[in-house]
Structures are given as C-alpha cells and as structure tokens.
Amino acid sequence: MRIRLRRRPLRIETPRFRLRTMTRRQVARASFHWTTDEAVMHAIQTKAGGWLLRRWRRRFPRCDNRASFCFGIWTRSDDQFVGYHIIQLQRGKVAFIGIVIGDTNWWGKGAAAETRSALVDYLFEAKGVDRVWGTPFARNFPSVYNYQRLNFTYEGTLRRHARSDFAQGADVLVFALLREEWLASRKTLKSSGASQ
Amino acid sequence: MSDKRLAAVEMIAGALGCAPSDVPPDGTVATVPGWDSLGHVKILLTLETELGRLLTPGEIAAIRGVMDIDRILASADAARETSSIIAPPGRA
C-alpha cells in the first residue's frame, strides 16, 4: 500500500500578502481563469485560450511540501488570489524558484518583490539553502526586473532553452543569489522597500 | 555629466513620465522613483526604439540603472561612428 504523507500547509505573511502552500490541483483551479488572459499567458510564452483544466494542471509540479512547493499568494486586505510561487529544492542546498502574478491589477506594485523576499528569507533561514536561482524569459522584462530588484546576480543566458508558443525556443536568463549575498543586501532592500 | 548620460536620464524620464531632475545619473532600479516592473518595461522598449533593434539577452540582464543604459547608448553610438568610417563613400 502506498501511503501519502499529507503535510499541513505552510504559511508566510508579508505586510500586504499571505502565502500558503497549495496542491497542484488547487493552484491549477485557482489560476485556470488566467489561461484566457493574453497578457498573462504571453508573459509565460504560452498561447491564451483553448486550455483544459487537466492540461493546465500538468504544467505544475506535484507539490509535496518537502522538495517541491507551490505557494499561493493572497492579498491580506480582501483575500484575493493574485499569483503563485513555485519552488523546487535541489541537491546541494539549492532552490529553484519561479513566479506568476496572474492578477494584472497587481503588476507594477511590488507584489513579486515583496513575496519573493519573504520566500527567499524562508529558504535561507528555515530550509538551510545556500543558493536560490531562477530562469526568467529574457523578453519577460518585469520578471527580469524582479530578480534585479532583489540583487540576484546574472550568471548567463541559456539560448532557446525554453519552450515557447511564439518562437523557436525562448532565451532564458540565469539569475542566482547566494546566502551571504542575501544577508549583505537584505538591510538595504528593506530600507528601499523591496521587501516592504 | 556626459551628453550620453544626459540622454540616458532624459530617455528614462520620458519613459517613466517624470522630470529628468527626478532621475539621478547614478540612479538604479532600486532608487529611481517610478522605476518599477512596468516602468522597466517602458524603459527597455523605449531603449529598443532608440537603438532601432532588440536588446540582446546580455544587455537586458545588465540594465540595473542609468549608467548601464548610458553604456549601451554610448556603444551604439560608437558602432554607428565605426560603420560610417568604414562604409564606402556615398553609402555612409
């Protein structure tokens, strides 16, 4: 018999948001309405429209809250679901991260920086990670901005590395942050408002 | 402040819809008011229009402040000058 370990959701709070772990099914359902939004889908190099919930769900990793996490983002003021972070813990104390802010009302308002800042804290402090990295699409300027805003270091470009519905493979940038870099920059970031 | 630095400041101010005096020459994504993720999109698209080409992934990753844009504008100018020197007469 296969026993499934059910883990209690993890919760993190920031000044404006609540983050809570979700299952793959939950995040797929909560975000499914974004699949018809051209702007959101274009940002992740995917065509809008024509999605089935089952197919959409397959895009998400199975989240066991041990090595693989999906943190949903809700506003504290009115409990609106605005996006999600995906985190995958890898060998060698490394965490791979990704984010989608699907509620376009929150674009340009620091939601990604504020919540990512809290998650990076969680990864370095609670999970004992030494390196956090992510690979935004090169043409996804807001996503690139959010890595730069938190002082991630650009490590290189992976050419035509990612699947794209609009091109023959999309270039992605590699950004990473080491524990000591985070500790050194955290104070500055807090005073400049990136982590609110 | 060099002319190009001034051009970078004016370009950023134009993209963000603020006064050039609000954009310090050593300003960065963390310090220039209004330089948020959407402002970043406006700045990079304006820069691409100015250059007449798409930014390379390396350039996109390198833009963290006014000085980085200044550098890209300066190297684009240098490239233009070089091509006008080596182009045959009448085709510059």
Short mmCIF file of C-alpha atoms in Angstrom, two decimals:
data_model
loop_
_atom_site.label_atom_id
_atom_site.label_comp_id
_atom_site.label_asym_id
_atom_site.label_seq_id
_atom_site.Cartn_x
_atom_site.Cartn_y
_atom_site.Cartn_z
CA MET A 1 0.00 0.00 0.00
CA ARG A 2 1.25 3.42 -0.87
CA ILE A 3 0.99 5.88 1.96
CA ARG A 4 0.71 9.50 1.05
CA LEU A 5 2.13 11.86 3.59
CA ARG A 6 -0.18 14.78 4.00
CA ARG A 7 1.54 17.83 5.30
CA ARG A 8 -0.07 20.86 6.80
CA PRO A 9 0.07 23.94 4.61
CA LEU A 10 2.98 26.26 5.26
CA ARG A 11 2.11 29.89 5.76
CA ILE A 12 4.15 33.03 5.37
CA GLU A 13 2.93 36.58 5.82
CA THR A 14 4.22 39.82 4.38
CA PRO A 15 2.83 43.30 5.01
CA ARG A 16 0.33 43.02 2.13
CA PHE A 17 0.09 39.31 1.33
CA ARG A 18 -0.48 35.87 2.75
CA LEU A 19 1.39 32.96 1.22
CA ARG A 20 0.13 29.44 1.71
CA THR A 21 1.22 26.17 0.16
CA MET A 22 -1.19 24.62 -2.31
CA THR A 23 -1.55 21.29 -4.05
CA ARG A 24 -1.13 21.05 -7.79
CA ARG A 25 -4.87 20.64 -8.18
CA GLN A 26 -5.60 23.71 -6.06
CA VAL A 27 -3.21 26.00 -7.87
CA ALA A 28 -4.40 24.81 -11.27
CA ARG A 29 -8.01 25.54 -10.33
CA ALA A 30 -7.26 28.90 -8.76
CA SER A 31 -5.23 30.08 -11.73
CA PHE A 32 -7.22 28.50 -14.56
CA HIS A 33 -9.09 31.69 -15.47
CA TRP A 34 -5.76 33.31 -16.36
CA THR A 35 -5.37 30.92 -19.29
CA THR A 36 -7.64 33.20 -21.34
CA ASP A 37 -5.69 36.34 -20.45
CA GLU A 38 -3.39 37.24 -23.35
CA ALA A 39 -1.08 39.40 -21.25
CA VAL A 40 -0.55 36.81 -18.54
CA MET A 41 -0.08 33.93 -20.95
CA HIS A 42 2.24 35.89 -23.22
CA ALA A 43 4.48 36.57 -20.23
CA ILE A 44 4.95 32.82 -19.84
CA GLN A 45 5.38 32.34 -23.60
CA THR A 46 2.15 30.42 -23.90
CA LYS A 47 -0.89 30.93 -26.11
CA ALA A 48 -4.04 32.09 -24.38
CA GLY A 49 -7.32 30.23 -24.76
CA GLY A 50 -8.27 26.66 -25.53
CA TRP A 51 -6.93 25.21 -22.31
CA LEU A 52 -8.47 22.29 -20.48
CA LEU A 53 -8.11 22.26 -16.73
CA ARG A 54 -6.47 18.83 -16.88
CA ARG A 55 -3.86 20.01 -19.35
CA TRP A 56 -3.24 23.21 -17.40
CA ARG A 57 -2.72 21.18 -14.22
CA ARG A 58 0.04 19.16 -15.86
CA ARG A 59 2.16 22.30 -16.13
CA PHE A 60 2.55 22.37 -12.36
CA PRO A 61 4.89 20.12 -10.41
CA ARG A 62 3.50 17.76 -7.81
CA CYS A 63 3.89 19.72 -4.61
CA ASP A 64 4.84 17.59 -1.62
CA ASN A 65 5.93 20.48 0.63
CA ARG A 66 9.24 18.73 1.11
CA ALA A 67 11.19 19.18 -2.08
CA SER A 68 8.55 20.84 -4.18
CA PHE A 69 6.32 23.71 -3.11
CA CYS A 70 3.68 25.89 -4.60
CA PHE A 71 2.95 28.97 -2.53
CA GLY A 72 -0.25 30.74 -3.48
CA ILE A 73 -0.34 34.49 -2.92
CA TRP A 74 -3.45 36.14 -1.44
CA THR A 75 -4.00 39.74 -0.53
CA ARG A 76 -4.39 40.36 3.17
CA SER A 77 -6.89 43.14 2.62
CA ASP A 78 -9.52 41.21 0.66
CA ASP A 79 -8.22 37.65 0.32
CA GLN A 80 -7.84 37.78 -3.48
CA PHE A 81 -5.67 35.15 -5.16
CA VAL A 82 -3.09 37.10 -7.16
CA GLY A 83 -0.40 34.60 -8.09
CA TYR A 84 1.86 31.80 -7.04
CA HIS A 85 5.48 30.88 -6.46
CA ILE A 86 6.90 27.51 -7.45
CA ILE A 87 9.93 26.28 -5.51
CA GLN A 88 11.93 23.14 -6.10
CA LEU A 89 14.65 22.12 -3.68
CA GLN A 90 17.55 20.53 -5.47
CA ARG A 91 20.66 18.65 -4.43
CA GLY A 92 23.44 20.64 -2.82
CA LYS A 93 21.23 23.05 -0.82
CA VAL A 94 19.95 24.72 -3.95
CA ALA A 95 16.45 26.06 -4.55
CA PHE A 96 14.96 26.78 -7.96
CA ILE A 97 12.20 29.39 -7.98
CA GLY A 98 9.58 30.73 -10.35
CA ILE A 99 6.61 33.06 -10.04
CA VAL A 100 3.46 34.08 -11.87
CA ILE A 101 1.46 37.14 -10.84
CA GLY A 102 -1.74 36.45 -12.75
CA ASP A 103 -3.85 39.27 -11.37
CA THR A 104 -2.77 42.08 -13.67
CA ASN A 105 -4.10 44.68 -11.21
CA TRP A 106 -1.04 43.81 -9.15
CA TRP A 107 1.50 44.27 -11.92
CA GLY A 108 3.95 47.05 -11.15
CA LYS A 109 3.01 47.18 -7.48
CA GLY A 110 5.86 45.24 -5.98
CA ALA A 111 3.92 42.04 -5.26
CA ALA A 112 6.63 39.81 -6.72
CA ALA A 113 9.49 41.53 -4.88
CA GLU A 114 7.65 41.62 -1.56
CA THR A 115 6.59 37.99 -1.56
CA ARG A 116 9.79 36.67 -3.11
CA SER A 117 11.79 38.49 -0.49
CA ALA A 118 9.86 36.66 2.26
CA LEU A 119 10.26 33.34 0.46
CA VAL A 120 13.98 33.81 -0.01
CA ASP A 121 14.23 34.51 3.73
CA TYR A 122 12.33 31.29 4.36
CA LEU A 123 14.58 29.28 2.04
CA PHE A 124 17.84 30.56 3.52
CA GLU A 125 16.73 30.52 7.13
CA ALA A 126 14.27 27.67 7.51
CA LYS A 127 15.33 25.34 4.71
CA GLY A 128 19.10 25.88 5.04
CA VAL A 129 19.51 26.60 1.36
CA ASP A 130 22.79 28.13 0.15
CA ARG A 131 21.76 29.18 -3.34
CA VAL A 132 18.49 30.32 -4.86
CA TRP A 133 18.19 30.59 -8.62
CA GLY A 134 15.64 31.22 -11.31
CA THR A 135 15.42 31.44 -15.07
CA PRO A 136 13.09 34.19 -16.32
CA PHE A 137 12.39 34.51 -20.03
CA ALA A 138 14.77 37.16 -21.40
CA ARG A 139 11.86 39.05 -23.00
CA ASN A 140 9.81 38.98 -19.82
CA PHE A 141 11.13 42.34 -18.65
CA PRO A 142 9.05 42.59 -15.45
CA SER A 143 10.30 39.20 -14.34
CA VAL A 144 13.91 40.13 -15.10
CA TYR A 145 13.38 43.37 -13.17
CA ASN A 146 12.21 41.44 -10.14
CA TYR A 147 15.42 39.43 -9.99
CA GLN A 148 17.50 42.57 -10.39
CA ARG A 149 15.47 44.37 -7.74
CA LEU A 150 16.41 41.72 -5.18
CA ASN A 151 20.08 41.82 -6.20
CA PHE A 152 20.22 38.42 -7.86
CA THR A 153 23.38 38.01 -9.94
CA TYR A 154 23.07 37.39 -13.66
CA GLU A 155 25.05 34.24 -14.45
CA GLY A 156 24.41 33.76 -18.13
CA THR A 157 21.93 33.09 -20.90
CA LEU A 158 20.51 29.76 -21.95
CA ARG A 159 19.73 30.25 -25.61
CA ARG A 160 16.44 28.86 -26.97
CA HIS A 161 16.28 26.87 -23.80
CA ALA A 162 12.60 27.12 -23.01
CA ARG A 163 9.53 26.09 -24.92
CA SER A 164 7.66 28.98 -26.46
CA ASP A 165 4.42 29.17 -28.40
CA PHE A 166 5.66 32.29 -30.17
CA ALA A 167 9.19 31.46 -31.23
CA GLN A 168 11.51 28.61 -31.96
CA GLY A 169 12.55 28.31 -28.32
CA ALA A 170 12.93 31.22 -25.96
CA ASP A 171 16.13 32.52 -24.41
CA VAL A 172 16.17 32.41 -20.63
CA LEU A 173 18.47 34.24 -18.24
CA VAL A 174 20.04 32.60 -15.24
CA PHE A 175 19.87 34.66 -12.04
CA ALA A 176 21.13 33.40 -8.70
CA LEU A 177 21.55 34.60 -5.16
CA LEU A 178 23.87 33.14 -2.54
CA ARG A 179 23.13 33.15 1.16
CA GLU A 180 25.88 35.66 2.04
CA GLU A 181 24.81 37.97 -0.76
CA TRP A 182 21.28 37.93 0.56
CA LEU A 183 22.36 38.64 4.10
CA ALA A 184 24.51 41.53 2.89
CA SER A 185 21.78 43.09 0.75
CA ARG A 186 18.76 42.42 2.94
CA LYS A 187 19.12 45.55 5.07
CA THR A 188 19.41 47.79 2.02
CA LEU A 189 16.43 46.13 0.40
CA LYS A 190 14.28 46.56 3.48
CA SER A 191 15.12 50.25 3.67
CA SER A 192 14.39 50.70 -0.06
CA GLY A 193 11.01 49.00 0.27
CA ALA A 194 11.60 45.89 -1.88
CA SER A 195 10.54 43.68 0.97
CA GLN A 196 8.05 46.24 2.29
CA MET B 1 27.56 64.72 -16.76
CA SER B 2 28.30 63.49 -20.30
CA ASP B 3 25.86 64.18 -23.15
CA LYS B 4 25.08 60.50 -23.38
CA ARG B 5 24.46 60.27 -19.64
CA LEU B 6 22.09 63.17 -20.07
CA ALA B 7 20.45 61.33 -22.97
CA ALA B 8 20.02 58.26 -20.76
CA VAL B 9 18.47 60.36 -17.99
CA GLU B 10 16.12 62.06 -20.44
CA MET B 11 15.17 58.77 -22.03
CA ILE B 12 14.34 57.22 -18.66
CA ALA B 13 12.45 60.32 -17.53
CA GLY B 14 10.46 60.28 -20.77
CA ALA B 15 9.62 56.60 -20.39
CA LEU B 16 8.59 57.00 -16.76
CA GLY B 17 6.76 60.28 -17.33
CA CYS B 18 8.77 62.21 -14.77
CA ALA B 19 11.16 65.16 -14.81
CA PRO B 20 14.83 64.49 -15.69
CA SER B 21 15.71 66.03 -12.32
CA ASP B 22 13.92 63.10 -10.67
CA VAL B 23 16.37 60.67 -12.29
CA PRO B 24 19.79 60.81 -10.63
CA PRO B 25 22.67 59.97 -13.00
CA ASP B 26 23.71 57.17 -10.66
CA GLY B 27 20.12 56.02 -10.12
CA THR B 28 19.21 52.32 -10.16
CA VAL B 29 16.10 50.18 -10.28
CA ALA B 30 16.03 50.49 -6.51
CA THR B 31 16.44 54.25 -6.23
CA VAL B 32 14.73 55.97 -9.18
CA PRO B 33 11.14 56.82 -8.25
CA GLY B 34 8.67 55.06 -10.54
CA TRP B 35 11.20 52.55 -11.84
CA ASP B 36 9.06 49.54 -11.01
CA SER B 37 8.47 46.45 -13.13
CA LEU B 38 6.11 48.24 -15.53
CA GLY B 39 8.43 51.23 -15.66
CA HIS B 40 11.21 48.82 -16.52
CA VAL B 41 9.19 47.56 -19.50
CA LYS B 42 8.63 51.13 -20.72
CA ILE B 43 12.32 51.99 -20.34
CA LEU B 44 13.54 48.89 -22.19
CA LEU B 45 11.04 49.31 -25.02
CA THR B 46 11.98 52.99 -25.37
CA LEU B 47 15.64 52.00 -25.45
CA GLU B 48 14.95 49.43 -28.17
CA THR B 49 13.16 52.09 -30.21
CA GLU B 50 16.10 54.42 -29.72
CA LEU B 51 18.59 51.76 -30.81
CA GLY B 52 16.41 50.52 -33.67
CA ARG B 53 16.94 46.92 -32.65
CA LEU B 54 16.04 44.41 -29.95
CA LEU B 55 18.24 44.29 -26.88
CA THR B 56 20.37 41.19 -26.53
CA PRO B 57 19.69 38.93 -23.54
CA GLY B 58 23.01 40.05 -22.02
CA GLU B 59 22.01 43.71 -22.34
CA ILE B 60 18.59 43.03 -20.84
CA ALA B 61 20.22 41.34 -17.86
CA ALA B 62 22.78 44.11 -17.44
CA ILE B 63 20.35 47.03 -17.16
CA ARG B 64 20.10 47.86 -13.49
CA GLY B 65 20.46 51.61 -13.62
CA VAL B 66 21.07 54.82 -15.53
CA MET B 67 24.75 54.07 -16.08
CA ASP B 68 24.01 50.76 -17.77
CA ILE B 69 21.71 52.47 -20.26
CA ASP B 70 24.32 55.16 -20.75
CA ARG B 71 26.84 52.45 -21.60
CA ILE B 72 24.54 50.81 -24.15
CA LEU B 73 23.75 54.15 -25.82
CA ALA B 74 27.46 55.01 -25.93
CA SER B 75 28.42 51.69 -27.51
CA ALA B 76 25.60 52.03 -30.04
CA ASP B 77 26.97 55.48 -30.95
CA ALA B 78 30.49 54.12 -31.23
CA ALA B 79 29.25 51.33 -33.50
CA ARG B 80 27.44 53.87 -35.69
CA GLU B 81 30.56 56.00 -36.00
CA THR B 82 32.71 52.99 -36.88
CA SER B 83 30.29 51.85 -39.56
CA SER B 84 30.18 55.33 -41.07
CA ILE B 85 34.01 55.39 -41.21
CA ILE B 86 34.37 52.01 -42.90
CA ALA B 87 31.40 52.39 -45.26
CA PRO B 88 32.36 53.27 -48.85
CA PRO B 89 31.82 56.87 -49.95
CA GLY B 90 28.24 57.63 -50.77
CA ARG B 91 26.95 54.73 -48.74
CA ALA B 92 27.63 56.03 -45.25
#
